[in-house]
Tab-separated table of C-alpha atoms in Angstrom:
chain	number	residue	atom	x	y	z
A	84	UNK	CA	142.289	190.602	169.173
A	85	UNK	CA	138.529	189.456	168.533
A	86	UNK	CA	137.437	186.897	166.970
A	87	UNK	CA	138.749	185.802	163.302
A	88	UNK	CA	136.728	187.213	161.043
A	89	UNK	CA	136.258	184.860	157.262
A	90	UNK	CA	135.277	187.761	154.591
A	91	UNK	CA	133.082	185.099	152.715
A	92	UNK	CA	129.717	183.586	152.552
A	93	UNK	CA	130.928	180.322	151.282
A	94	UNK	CA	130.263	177.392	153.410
A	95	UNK	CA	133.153	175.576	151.714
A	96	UNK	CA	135.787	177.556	153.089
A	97	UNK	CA	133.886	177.923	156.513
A	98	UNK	CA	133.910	173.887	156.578
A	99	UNK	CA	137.601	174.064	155.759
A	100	UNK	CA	138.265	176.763	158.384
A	101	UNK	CA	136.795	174.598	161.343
A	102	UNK	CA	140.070	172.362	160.611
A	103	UNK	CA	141.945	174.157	162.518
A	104	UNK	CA	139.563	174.447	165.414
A	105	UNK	CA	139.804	178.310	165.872
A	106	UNK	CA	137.098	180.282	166.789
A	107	UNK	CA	135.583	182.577	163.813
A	108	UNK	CA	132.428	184.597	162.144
A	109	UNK	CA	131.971	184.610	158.565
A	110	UNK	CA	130.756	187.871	157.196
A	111	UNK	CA	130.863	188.947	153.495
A	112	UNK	CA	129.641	192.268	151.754
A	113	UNK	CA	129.860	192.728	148.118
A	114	UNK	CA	132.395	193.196	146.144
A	115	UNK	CA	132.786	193.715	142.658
A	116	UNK	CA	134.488	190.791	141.133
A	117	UNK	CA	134.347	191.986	137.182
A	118	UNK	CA	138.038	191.635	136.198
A	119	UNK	CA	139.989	194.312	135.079
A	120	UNK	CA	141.029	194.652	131.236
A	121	UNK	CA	143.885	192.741	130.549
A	122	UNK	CA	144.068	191.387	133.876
A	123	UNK	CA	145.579	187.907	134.843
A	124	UNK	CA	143.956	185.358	136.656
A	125	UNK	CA	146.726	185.044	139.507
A	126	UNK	CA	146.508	188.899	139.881
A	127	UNK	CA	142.357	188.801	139.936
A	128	UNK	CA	142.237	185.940	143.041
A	129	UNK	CA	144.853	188.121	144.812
A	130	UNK	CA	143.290	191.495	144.030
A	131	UNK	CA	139.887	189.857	144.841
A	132	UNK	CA	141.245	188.108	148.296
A	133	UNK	CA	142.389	191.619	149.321
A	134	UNK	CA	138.822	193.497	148.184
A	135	UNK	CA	137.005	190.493	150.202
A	136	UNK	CA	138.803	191.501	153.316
A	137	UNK	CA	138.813	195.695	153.315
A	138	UNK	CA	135.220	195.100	152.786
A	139	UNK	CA	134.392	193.812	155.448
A	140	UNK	CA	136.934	195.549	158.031
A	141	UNK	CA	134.721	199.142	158.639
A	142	UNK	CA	132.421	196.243	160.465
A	143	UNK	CA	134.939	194.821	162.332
A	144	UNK	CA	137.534	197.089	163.232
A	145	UNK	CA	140.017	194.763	165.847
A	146	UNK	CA	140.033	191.764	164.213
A	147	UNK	CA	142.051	189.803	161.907
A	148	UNK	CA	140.403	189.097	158.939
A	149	UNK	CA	140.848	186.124	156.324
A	150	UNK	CA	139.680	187.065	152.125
A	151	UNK	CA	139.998	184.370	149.688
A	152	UNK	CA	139.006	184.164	146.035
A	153	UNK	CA	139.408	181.255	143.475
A	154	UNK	CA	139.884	181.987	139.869
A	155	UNK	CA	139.833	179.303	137.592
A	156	UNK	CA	141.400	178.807	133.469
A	157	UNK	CA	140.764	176.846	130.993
A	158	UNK	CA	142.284	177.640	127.552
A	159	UNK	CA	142.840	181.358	128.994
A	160	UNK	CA	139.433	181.381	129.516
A	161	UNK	CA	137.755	182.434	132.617
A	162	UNK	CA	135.509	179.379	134.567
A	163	UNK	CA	132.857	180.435	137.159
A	164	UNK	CA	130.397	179.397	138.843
A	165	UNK	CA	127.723	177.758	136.585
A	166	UNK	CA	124.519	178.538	138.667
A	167	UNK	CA	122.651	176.109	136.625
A	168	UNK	CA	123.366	172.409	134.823
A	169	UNK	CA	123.399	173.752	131.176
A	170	UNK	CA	126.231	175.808	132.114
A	171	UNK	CA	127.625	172.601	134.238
A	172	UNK	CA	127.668	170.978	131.607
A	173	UNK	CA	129.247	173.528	129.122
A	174	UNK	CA	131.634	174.150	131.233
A	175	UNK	CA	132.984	170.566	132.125
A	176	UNK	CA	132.923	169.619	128.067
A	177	UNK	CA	135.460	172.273	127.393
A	178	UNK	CA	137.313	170.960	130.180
A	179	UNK	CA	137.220	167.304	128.893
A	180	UNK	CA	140.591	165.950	128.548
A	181	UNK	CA	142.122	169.935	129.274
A	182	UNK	CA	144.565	171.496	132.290
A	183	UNK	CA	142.353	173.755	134.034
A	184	UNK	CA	144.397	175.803	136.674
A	185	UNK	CA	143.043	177.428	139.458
A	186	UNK	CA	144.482	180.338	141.407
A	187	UNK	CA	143.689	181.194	145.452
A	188	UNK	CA	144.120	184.174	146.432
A	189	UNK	CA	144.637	184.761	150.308
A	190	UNK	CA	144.788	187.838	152.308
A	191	UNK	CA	144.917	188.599	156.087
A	192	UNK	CA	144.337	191.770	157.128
A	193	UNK	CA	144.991	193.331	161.131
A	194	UNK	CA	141.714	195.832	160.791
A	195	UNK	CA	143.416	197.756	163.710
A	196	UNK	CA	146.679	198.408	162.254
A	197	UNK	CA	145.677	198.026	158.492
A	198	UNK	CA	148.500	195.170	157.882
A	199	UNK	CA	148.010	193.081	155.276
A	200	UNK	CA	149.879	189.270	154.687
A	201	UNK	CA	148.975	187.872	151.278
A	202	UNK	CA	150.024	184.933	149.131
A	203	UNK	CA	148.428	182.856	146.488
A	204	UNK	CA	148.112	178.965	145.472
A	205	UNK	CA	148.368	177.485	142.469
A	206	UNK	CA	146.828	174.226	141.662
A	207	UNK	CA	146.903	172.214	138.234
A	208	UNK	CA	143.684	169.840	137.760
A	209	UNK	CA	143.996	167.497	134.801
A	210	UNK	CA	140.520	165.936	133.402
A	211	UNK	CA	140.136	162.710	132.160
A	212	UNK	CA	138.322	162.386	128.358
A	213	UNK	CA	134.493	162.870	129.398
A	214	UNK	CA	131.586	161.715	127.483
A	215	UNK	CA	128.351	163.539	127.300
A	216	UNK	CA	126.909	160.612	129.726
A	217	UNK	CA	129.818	160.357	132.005
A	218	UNK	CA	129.368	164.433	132.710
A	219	UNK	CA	125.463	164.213	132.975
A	220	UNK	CA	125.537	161.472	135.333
A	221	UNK	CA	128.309	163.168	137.520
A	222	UNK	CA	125.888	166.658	137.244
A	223	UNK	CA	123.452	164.044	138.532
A	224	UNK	CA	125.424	163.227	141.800
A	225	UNK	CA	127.199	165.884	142.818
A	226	UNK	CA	125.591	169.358	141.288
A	227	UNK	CA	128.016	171.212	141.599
A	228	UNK	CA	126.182	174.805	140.355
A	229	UNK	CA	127.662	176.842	142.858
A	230	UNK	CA	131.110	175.782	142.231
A	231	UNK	CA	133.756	177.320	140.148
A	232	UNK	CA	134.612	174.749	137.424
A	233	UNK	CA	131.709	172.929	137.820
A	234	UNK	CA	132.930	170.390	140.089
A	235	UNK	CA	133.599	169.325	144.023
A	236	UNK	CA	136.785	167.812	143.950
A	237	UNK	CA	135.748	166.505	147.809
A	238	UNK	CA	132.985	164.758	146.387
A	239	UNK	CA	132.282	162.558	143.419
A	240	UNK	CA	134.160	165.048	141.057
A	241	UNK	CA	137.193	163.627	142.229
A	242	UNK	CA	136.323	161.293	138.707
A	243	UNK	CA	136.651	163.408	136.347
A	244	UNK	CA	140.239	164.171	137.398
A	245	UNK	CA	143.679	162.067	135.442
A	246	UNK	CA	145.380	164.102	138.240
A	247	UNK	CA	146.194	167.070	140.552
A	248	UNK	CA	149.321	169.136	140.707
A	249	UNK	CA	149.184	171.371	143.822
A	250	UNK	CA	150.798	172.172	147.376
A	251	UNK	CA	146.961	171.770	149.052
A	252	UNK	CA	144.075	169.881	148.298
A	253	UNK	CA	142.033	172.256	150.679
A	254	UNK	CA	143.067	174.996	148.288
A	255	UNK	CA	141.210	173.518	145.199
A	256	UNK	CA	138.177	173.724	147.793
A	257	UNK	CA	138.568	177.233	148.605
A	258	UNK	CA	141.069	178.304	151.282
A	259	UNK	CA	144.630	177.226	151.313
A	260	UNK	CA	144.987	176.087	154.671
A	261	UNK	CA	148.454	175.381	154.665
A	262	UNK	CA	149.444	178.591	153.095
A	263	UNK	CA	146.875	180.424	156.010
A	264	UNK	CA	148.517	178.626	158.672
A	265	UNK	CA	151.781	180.234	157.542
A	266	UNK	CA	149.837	183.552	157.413
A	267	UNK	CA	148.686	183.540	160.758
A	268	UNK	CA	151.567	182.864	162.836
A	269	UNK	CA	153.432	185.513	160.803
A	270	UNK	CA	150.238	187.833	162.393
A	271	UNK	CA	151.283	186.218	165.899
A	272	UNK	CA	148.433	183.486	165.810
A	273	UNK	CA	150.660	180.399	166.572
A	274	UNK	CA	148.936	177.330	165.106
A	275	UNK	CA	148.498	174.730	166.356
């Protein structure tokens, strides 16, 4: 096989990737990531995972290719990505003192033989009671804008947190690499 190929634009999960010293493109095309009516989060970051990586297979067509989404829920309610600090700072009020859980979904899929290996993380974050100062100054240090939740769990946001339930911290990043690991040698890539 080629290359791996990482269905994703996001430098997070390219940084995580390089952990496990394997040689890899990134490549992401679009793909629609509306949810479906009446669709749960755990089902979205899987279906999502698996759209991620058939998009980007009719470019690559010998590879092995890793998707991953992140889906996070507060409340039952849906968290994104902010894109901007008024939204930052919505988003990490409602989360003051809350459970906000965040699923990652994870596909690989053999673009040669149209295989697919899939599983999903689960990962519990528990803030801490936030005041309006304590969340500007951490939008101050970190900015986290282009992060679902509104926080970087490997920086500063680390903070905010009372504590984390979860099998991976590299999953609250963006790519479970424990759960890929497991993933890959199923596909016959034997790591380490």
């Amino acid at each position: 096989m080629s290359p791996l190929i990482l269905a994703s634009s996001s430098r997070y999960r390219a940084e995580l990737l390089k952990k496990l010293q394997l040689d890899f493109i990134t490549c992401s095309r679009g793909v629609d990531e509306t949810p479906h009516p009446q669709e749960p989060a755990d089902a979205l970051a899987q279906r999502l995972s698996i759209s991620k990586a058939q998009a980007v297979a009719p470019a690559y067509p010998d590879h092995l290719i890793i998707g991953s989404d992140q889906v996070a829920v507060c409340n039952d309610v849906l968290l994104g990505k902010p894109g901007n600090r008024a939204n930052a700072f919505r988003q990490l009020k409602a989360q003051s003192s809350q459970k906000v859980t965040f699923y990652t979904g994870l596909c690989v899929l053999n673009s040669r033989t149209g295989q697919t290996w899939t599983d999903l993380d689960v990962c519990h974050v528990y803030f801490r009671e936030l005041s309006e100062s304590q969340i500007e100054h951490y939008l101050d240090v970190d900015q986290p804008f282009d992060c679902a939740g509104s926080f970087k769990s490997e920086g500063y946001g680390i903070s905010l947190f009372s504590k984390i339930e979860g099998e991976d911290p590299n999953a609250l990043i963006g790519l479970p690499l424990i759960k890929l690991i497991g993933l890959l040698n199923q596909c016959g890539l034997a790591i380490p």
